[in-house]
PDB file of C-alpha atoms in Angstrom:
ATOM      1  CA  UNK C 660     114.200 142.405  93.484  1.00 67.00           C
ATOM      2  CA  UNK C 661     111.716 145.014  94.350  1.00 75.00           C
ATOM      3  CA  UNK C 662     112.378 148.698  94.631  1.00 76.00           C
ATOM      4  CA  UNK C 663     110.909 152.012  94.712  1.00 79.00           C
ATOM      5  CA  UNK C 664     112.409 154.595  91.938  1.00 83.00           C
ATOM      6  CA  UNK C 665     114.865 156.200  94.422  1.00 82.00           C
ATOM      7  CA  UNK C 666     116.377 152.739  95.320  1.00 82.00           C
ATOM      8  CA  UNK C 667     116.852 151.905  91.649  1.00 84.00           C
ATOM      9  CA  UNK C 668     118.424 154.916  90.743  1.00 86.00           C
ATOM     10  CA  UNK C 669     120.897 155.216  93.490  1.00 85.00           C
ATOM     11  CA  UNK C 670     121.620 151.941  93.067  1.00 85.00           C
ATOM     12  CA  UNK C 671     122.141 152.573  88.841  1.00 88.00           C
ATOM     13  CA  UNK C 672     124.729 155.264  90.189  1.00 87.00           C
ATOM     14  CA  UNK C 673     127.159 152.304  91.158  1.00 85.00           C
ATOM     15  CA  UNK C 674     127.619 151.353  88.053  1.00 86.00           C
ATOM     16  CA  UNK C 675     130.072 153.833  87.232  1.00 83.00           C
ATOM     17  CA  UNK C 676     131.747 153.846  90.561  1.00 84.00           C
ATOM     18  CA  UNK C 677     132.315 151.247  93.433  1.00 83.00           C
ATOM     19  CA  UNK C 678     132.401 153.658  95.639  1.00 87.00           C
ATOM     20  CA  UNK C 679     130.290 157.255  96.630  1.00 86.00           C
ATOM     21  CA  UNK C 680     130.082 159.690  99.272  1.00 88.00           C
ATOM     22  CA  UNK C 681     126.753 160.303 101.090  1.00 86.00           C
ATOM     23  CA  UNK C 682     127.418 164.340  99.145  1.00 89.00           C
ATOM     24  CA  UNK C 683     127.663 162.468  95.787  1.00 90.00           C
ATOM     25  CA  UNK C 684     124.283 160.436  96.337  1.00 88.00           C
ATOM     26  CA  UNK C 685     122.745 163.455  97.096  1.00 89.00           C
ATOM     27  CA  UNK C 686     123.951 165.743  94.175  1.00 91.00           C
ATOM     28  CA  UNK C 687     123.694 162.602  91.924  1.00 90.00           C
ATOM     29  CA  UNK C 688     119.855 162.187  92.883  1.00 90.00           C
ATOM     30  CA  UNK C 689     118.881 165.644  93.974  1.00 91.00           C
ATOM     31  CA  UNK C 690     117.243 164.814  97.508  1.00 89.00           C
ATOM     32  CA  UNK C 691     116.802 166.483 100.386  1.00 88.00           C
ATOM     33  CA  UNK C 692     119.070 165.228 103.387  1.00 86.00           C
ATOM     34  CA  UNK C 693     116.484 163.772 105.290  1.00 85.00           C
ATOM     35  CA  UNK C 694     115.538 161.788 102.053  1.00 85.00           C
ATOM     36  CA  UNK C 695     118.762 160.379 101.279  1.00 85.00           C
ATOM     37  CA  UNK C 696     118.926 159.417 104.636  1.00 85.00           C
ATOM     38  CA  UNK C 697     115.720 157.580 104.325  1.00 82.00           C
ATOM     39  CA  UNK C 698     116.948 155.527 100.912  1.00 81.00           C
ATOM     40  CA  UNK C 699     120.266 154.949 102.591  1.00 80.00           C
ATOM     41  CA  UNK C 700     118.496 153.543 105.695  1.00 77.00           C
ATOM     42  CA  UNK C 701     116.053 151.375 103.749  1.00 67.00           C
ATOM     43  CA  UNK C 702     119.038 149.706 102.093  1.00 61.00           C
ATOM     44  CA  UNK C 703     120.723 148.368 104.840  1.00 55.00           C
ATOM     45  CA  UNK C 704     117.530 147.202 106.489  1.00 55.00           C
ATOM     46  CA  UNK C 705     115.056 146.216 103.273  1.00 52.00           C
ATOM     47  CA  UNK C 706     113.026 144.196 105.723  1.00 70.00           C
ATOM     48  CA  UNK C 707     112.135 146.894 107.309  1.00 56.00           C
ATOM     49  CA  UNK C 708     109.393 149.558 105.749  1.00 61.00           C
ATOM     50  CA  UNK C 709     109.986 153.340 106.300  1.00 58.00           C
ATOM     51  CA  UNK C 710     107.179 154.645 107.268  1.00 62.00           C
ATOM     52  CA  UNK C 711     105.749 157.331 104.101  1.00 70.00           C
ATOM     53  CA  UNK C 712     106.757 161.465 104.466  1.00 68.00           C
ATOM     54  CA  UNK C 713     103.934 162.677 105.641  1.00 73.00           C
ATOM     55  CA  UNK C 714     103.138 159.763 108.432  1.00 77.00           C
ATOM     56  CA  UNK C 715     106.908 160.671 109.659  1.00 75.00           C
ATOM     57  CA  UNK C 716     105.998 164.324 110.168  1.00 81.00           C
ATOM     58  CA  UNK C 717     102.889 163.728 112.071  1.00 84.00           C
ATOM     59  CA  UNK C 718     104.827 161.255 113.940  1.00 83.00           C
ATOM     60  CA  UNK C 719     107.548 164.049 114.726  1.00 83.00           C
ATOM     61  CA  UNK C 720     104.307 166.448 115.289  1.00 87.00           C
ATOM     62  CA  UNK C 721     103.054 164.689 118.184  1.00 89.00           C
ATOM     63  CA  UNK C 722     106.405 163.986 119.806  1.00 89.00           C
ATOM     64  CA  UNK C 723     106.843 167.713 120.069  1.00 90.00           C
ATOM     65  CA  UNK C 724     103.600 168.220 121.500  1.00 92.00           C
ATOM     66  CA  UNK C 725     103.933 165.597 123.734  1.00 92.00           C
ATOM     67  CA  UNK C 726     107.388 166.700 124.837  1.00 92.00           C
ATOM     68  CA  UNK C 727     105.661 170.575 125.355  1.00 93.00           C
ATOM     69  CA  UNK C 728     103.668 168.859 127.869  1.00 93.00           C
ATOM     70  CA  UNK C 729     106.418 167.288 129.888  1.00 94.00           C
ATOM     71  CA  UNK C 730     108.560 170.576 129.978  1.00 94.00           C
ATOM     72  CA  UNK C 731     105.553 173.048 130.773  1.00 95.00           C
ATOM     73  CA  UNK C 732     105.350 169.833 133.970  1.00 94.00           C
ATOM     74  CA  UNK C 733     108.582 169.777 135.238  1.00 94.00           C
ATOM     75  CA  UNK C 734     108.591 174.169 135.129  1.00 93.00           C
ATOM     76  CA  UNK C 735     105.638 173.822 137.220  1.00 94.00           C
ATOM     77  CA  UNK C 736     106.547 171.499 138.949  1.00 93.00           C
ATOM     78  CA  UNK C 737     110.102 173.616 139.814  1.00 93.00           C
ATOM     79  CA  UNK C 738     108.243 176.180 140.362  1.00 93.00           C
ATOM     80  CA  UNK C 739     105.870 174.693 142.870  1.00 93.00           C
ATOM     81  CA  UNK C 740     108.623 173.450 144.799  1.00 92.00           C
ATOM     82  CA  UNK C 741     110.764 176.592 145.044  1.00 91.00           C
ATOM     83  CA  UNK C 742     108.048 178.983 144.895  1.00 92.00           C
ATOM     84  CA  UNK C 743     110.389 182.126 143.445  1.00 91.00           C
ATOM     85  CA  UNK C 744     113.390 181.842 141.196  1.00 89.00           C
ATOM     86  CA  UNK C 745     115.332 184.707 140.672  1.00 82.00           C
ATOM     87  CA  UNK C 746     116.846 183.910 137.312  1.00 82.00           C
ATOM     88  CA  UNK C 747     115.343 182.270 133.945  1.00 80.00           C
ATOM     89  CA  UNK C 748     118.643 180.439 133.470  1.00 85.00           C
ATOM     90  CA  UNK C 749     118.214 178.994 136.766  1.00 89.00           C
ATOM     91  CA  UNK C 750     114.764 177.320 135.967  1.00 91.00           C
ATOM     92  CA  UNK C 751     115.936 175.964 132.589  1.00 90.00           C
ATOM     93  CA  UNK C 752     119.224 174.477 133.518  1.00 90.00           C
ATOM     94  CA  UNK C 753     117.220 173.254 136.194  1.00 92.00           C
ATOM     95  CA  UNK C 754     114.216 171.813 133.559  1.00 93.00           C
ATOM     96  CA  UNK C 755     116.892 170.499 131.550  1.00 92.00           C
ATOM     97  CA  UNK C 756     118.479 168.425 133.747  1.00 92.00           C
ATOM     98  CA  UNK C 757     115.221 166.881 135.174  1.00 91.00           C
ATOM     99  CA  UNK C 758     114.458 166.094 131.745  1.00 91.00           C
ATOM    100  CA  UNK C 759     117.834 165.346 130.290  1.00 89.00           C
ATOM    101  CA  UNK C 760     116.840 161.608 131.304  1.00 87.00           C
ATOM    102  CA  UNK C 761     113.932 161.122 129.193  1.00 89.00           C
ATOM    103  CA  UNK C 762     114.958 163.285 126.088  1.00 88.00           C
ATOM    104  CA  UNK C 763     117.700 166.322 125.359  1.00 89.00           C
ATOM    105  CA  UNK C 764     115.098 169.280 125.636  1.00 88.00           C
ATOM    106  CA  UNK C 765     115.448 172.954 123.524  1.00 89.00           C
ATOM    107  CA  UNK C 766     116.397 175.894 125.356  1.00 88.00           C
ATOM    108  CA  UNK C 767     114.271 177.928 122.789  1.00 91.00           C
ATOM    109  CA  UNK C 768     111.117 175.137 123.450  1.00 92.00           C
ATOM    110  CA  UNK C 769     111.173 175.942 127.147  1.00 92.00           C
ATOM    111  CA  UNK C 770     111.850 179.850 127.202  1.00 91.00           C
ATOM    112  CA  UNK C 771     108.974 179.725 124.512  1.00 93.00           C
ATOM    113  CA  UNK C 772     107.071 176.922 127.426  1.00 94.00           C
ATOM    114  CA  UNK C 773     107.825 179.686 130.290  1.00 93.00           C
ATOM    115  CA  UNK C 774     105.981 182.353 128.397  1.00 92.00           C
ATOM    116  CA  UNK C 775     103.631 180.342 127.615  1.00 94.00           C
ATOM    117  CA  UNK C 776     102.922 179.449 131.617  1.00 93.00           C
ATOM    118  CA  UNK C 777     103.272 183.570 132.243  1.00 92.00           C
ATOM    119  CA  UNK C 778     100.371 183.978 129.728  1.00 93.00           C
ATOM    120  CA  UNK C 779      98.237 181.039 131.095  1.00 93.00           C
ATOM    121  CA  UNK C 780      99.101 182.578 134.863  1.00 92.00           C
ATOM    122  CA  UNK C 781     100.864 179.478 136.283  1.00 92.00           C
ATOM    123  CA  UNK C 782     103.920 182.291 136.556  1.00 92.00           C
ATOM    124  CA  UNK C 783     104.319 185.633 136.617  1.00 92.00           C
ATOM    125  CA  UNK C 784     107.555 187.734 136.527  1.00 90.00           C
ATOM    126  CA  UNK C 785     108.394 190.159 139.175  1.00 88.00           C
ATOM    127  CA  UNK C 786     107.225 193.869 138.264  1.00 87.00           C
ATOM    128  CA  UNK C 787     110.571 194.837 139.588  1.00 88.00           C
ATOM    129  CA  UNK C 788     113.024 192.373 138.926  1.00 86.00           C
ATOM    130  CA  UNK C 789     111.903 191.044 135.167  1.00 84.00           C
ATOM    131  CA  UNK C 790     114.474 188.041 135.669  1.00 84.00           C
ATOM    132  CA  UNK C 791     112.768 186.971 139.044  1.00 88.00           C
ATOM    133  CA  UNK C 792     110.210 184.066 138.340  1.00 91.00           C
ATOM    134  CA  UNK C 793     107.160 183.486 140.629  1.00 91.00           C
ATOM    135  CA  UNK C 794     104.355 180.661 141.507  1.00 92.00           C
ATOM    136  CA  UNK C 795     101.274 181.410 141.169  1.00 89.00           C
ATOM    137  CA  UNK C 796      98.911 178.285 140.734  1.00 74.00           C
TER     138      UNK C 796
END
């Protein structure tokens, strides 16, 4: 049987007891959750590598960038269409649910992705009404 040392050792924790809770394996081996999540997936799938720590977060890395992206196309793309919105809640419930099919976006990401399009001057707020969202592309 081949291992690596995490797999031995949480499998050397069953020998004292049948049966442990996902808190136990943690405390018991001192990992991080998304670690123990990691060993516990590679033992009910051994055929299948995990891909190494670092390649996962340059994985996750480029999702998010790739995901910015989308939602900084589908607020222009609102935008374009409606011209003026008069409230930020508006746009992002409305981003969210063109999205909502492809992945489960962040509120924070796309307030964060509406300043960004304010400072790039794809929108600008209304001088009087700071709420009130317009086109300017």
């Amino acid at each position: 049987m081949v291992l690596t040392t995490y797999q031995a050792a949480a499998l050397l924790l069953f020998n004292a007891l049948e049966q442990l809770s996902y808190s136990e394996i943690k405390t018991q081996l001192n990992l991080a959750d998304e670690d123990v999540v990691r060993l516990l997936a590679s033992r009910f799938s051994p055929r299948v590598p995990l891909p190494p720590v670092d390649k996962r977060k340059k994985v996750v890395e480029d999702v998010d960038k790739d995901r910015r992206y989308v939602i900084d196309a589908s607020l222009v793309h609102i935008m374009k269409s409606r011209k003026v919105l008069n409230h930020q809640q508006q746009l992002v419930s409305e981003c969210v649910e063109q999205l909502s099919c492809m992945f489960q976006p962040d509120f924070k990401v796309i307030k964060k992705r509406i300043e960004d399009l304010i400072s790039h001057e794809y929108l600008e707020r209304d001088k009087e009404n700071p709420n009130q969202f317009r086109y300017l592309a």
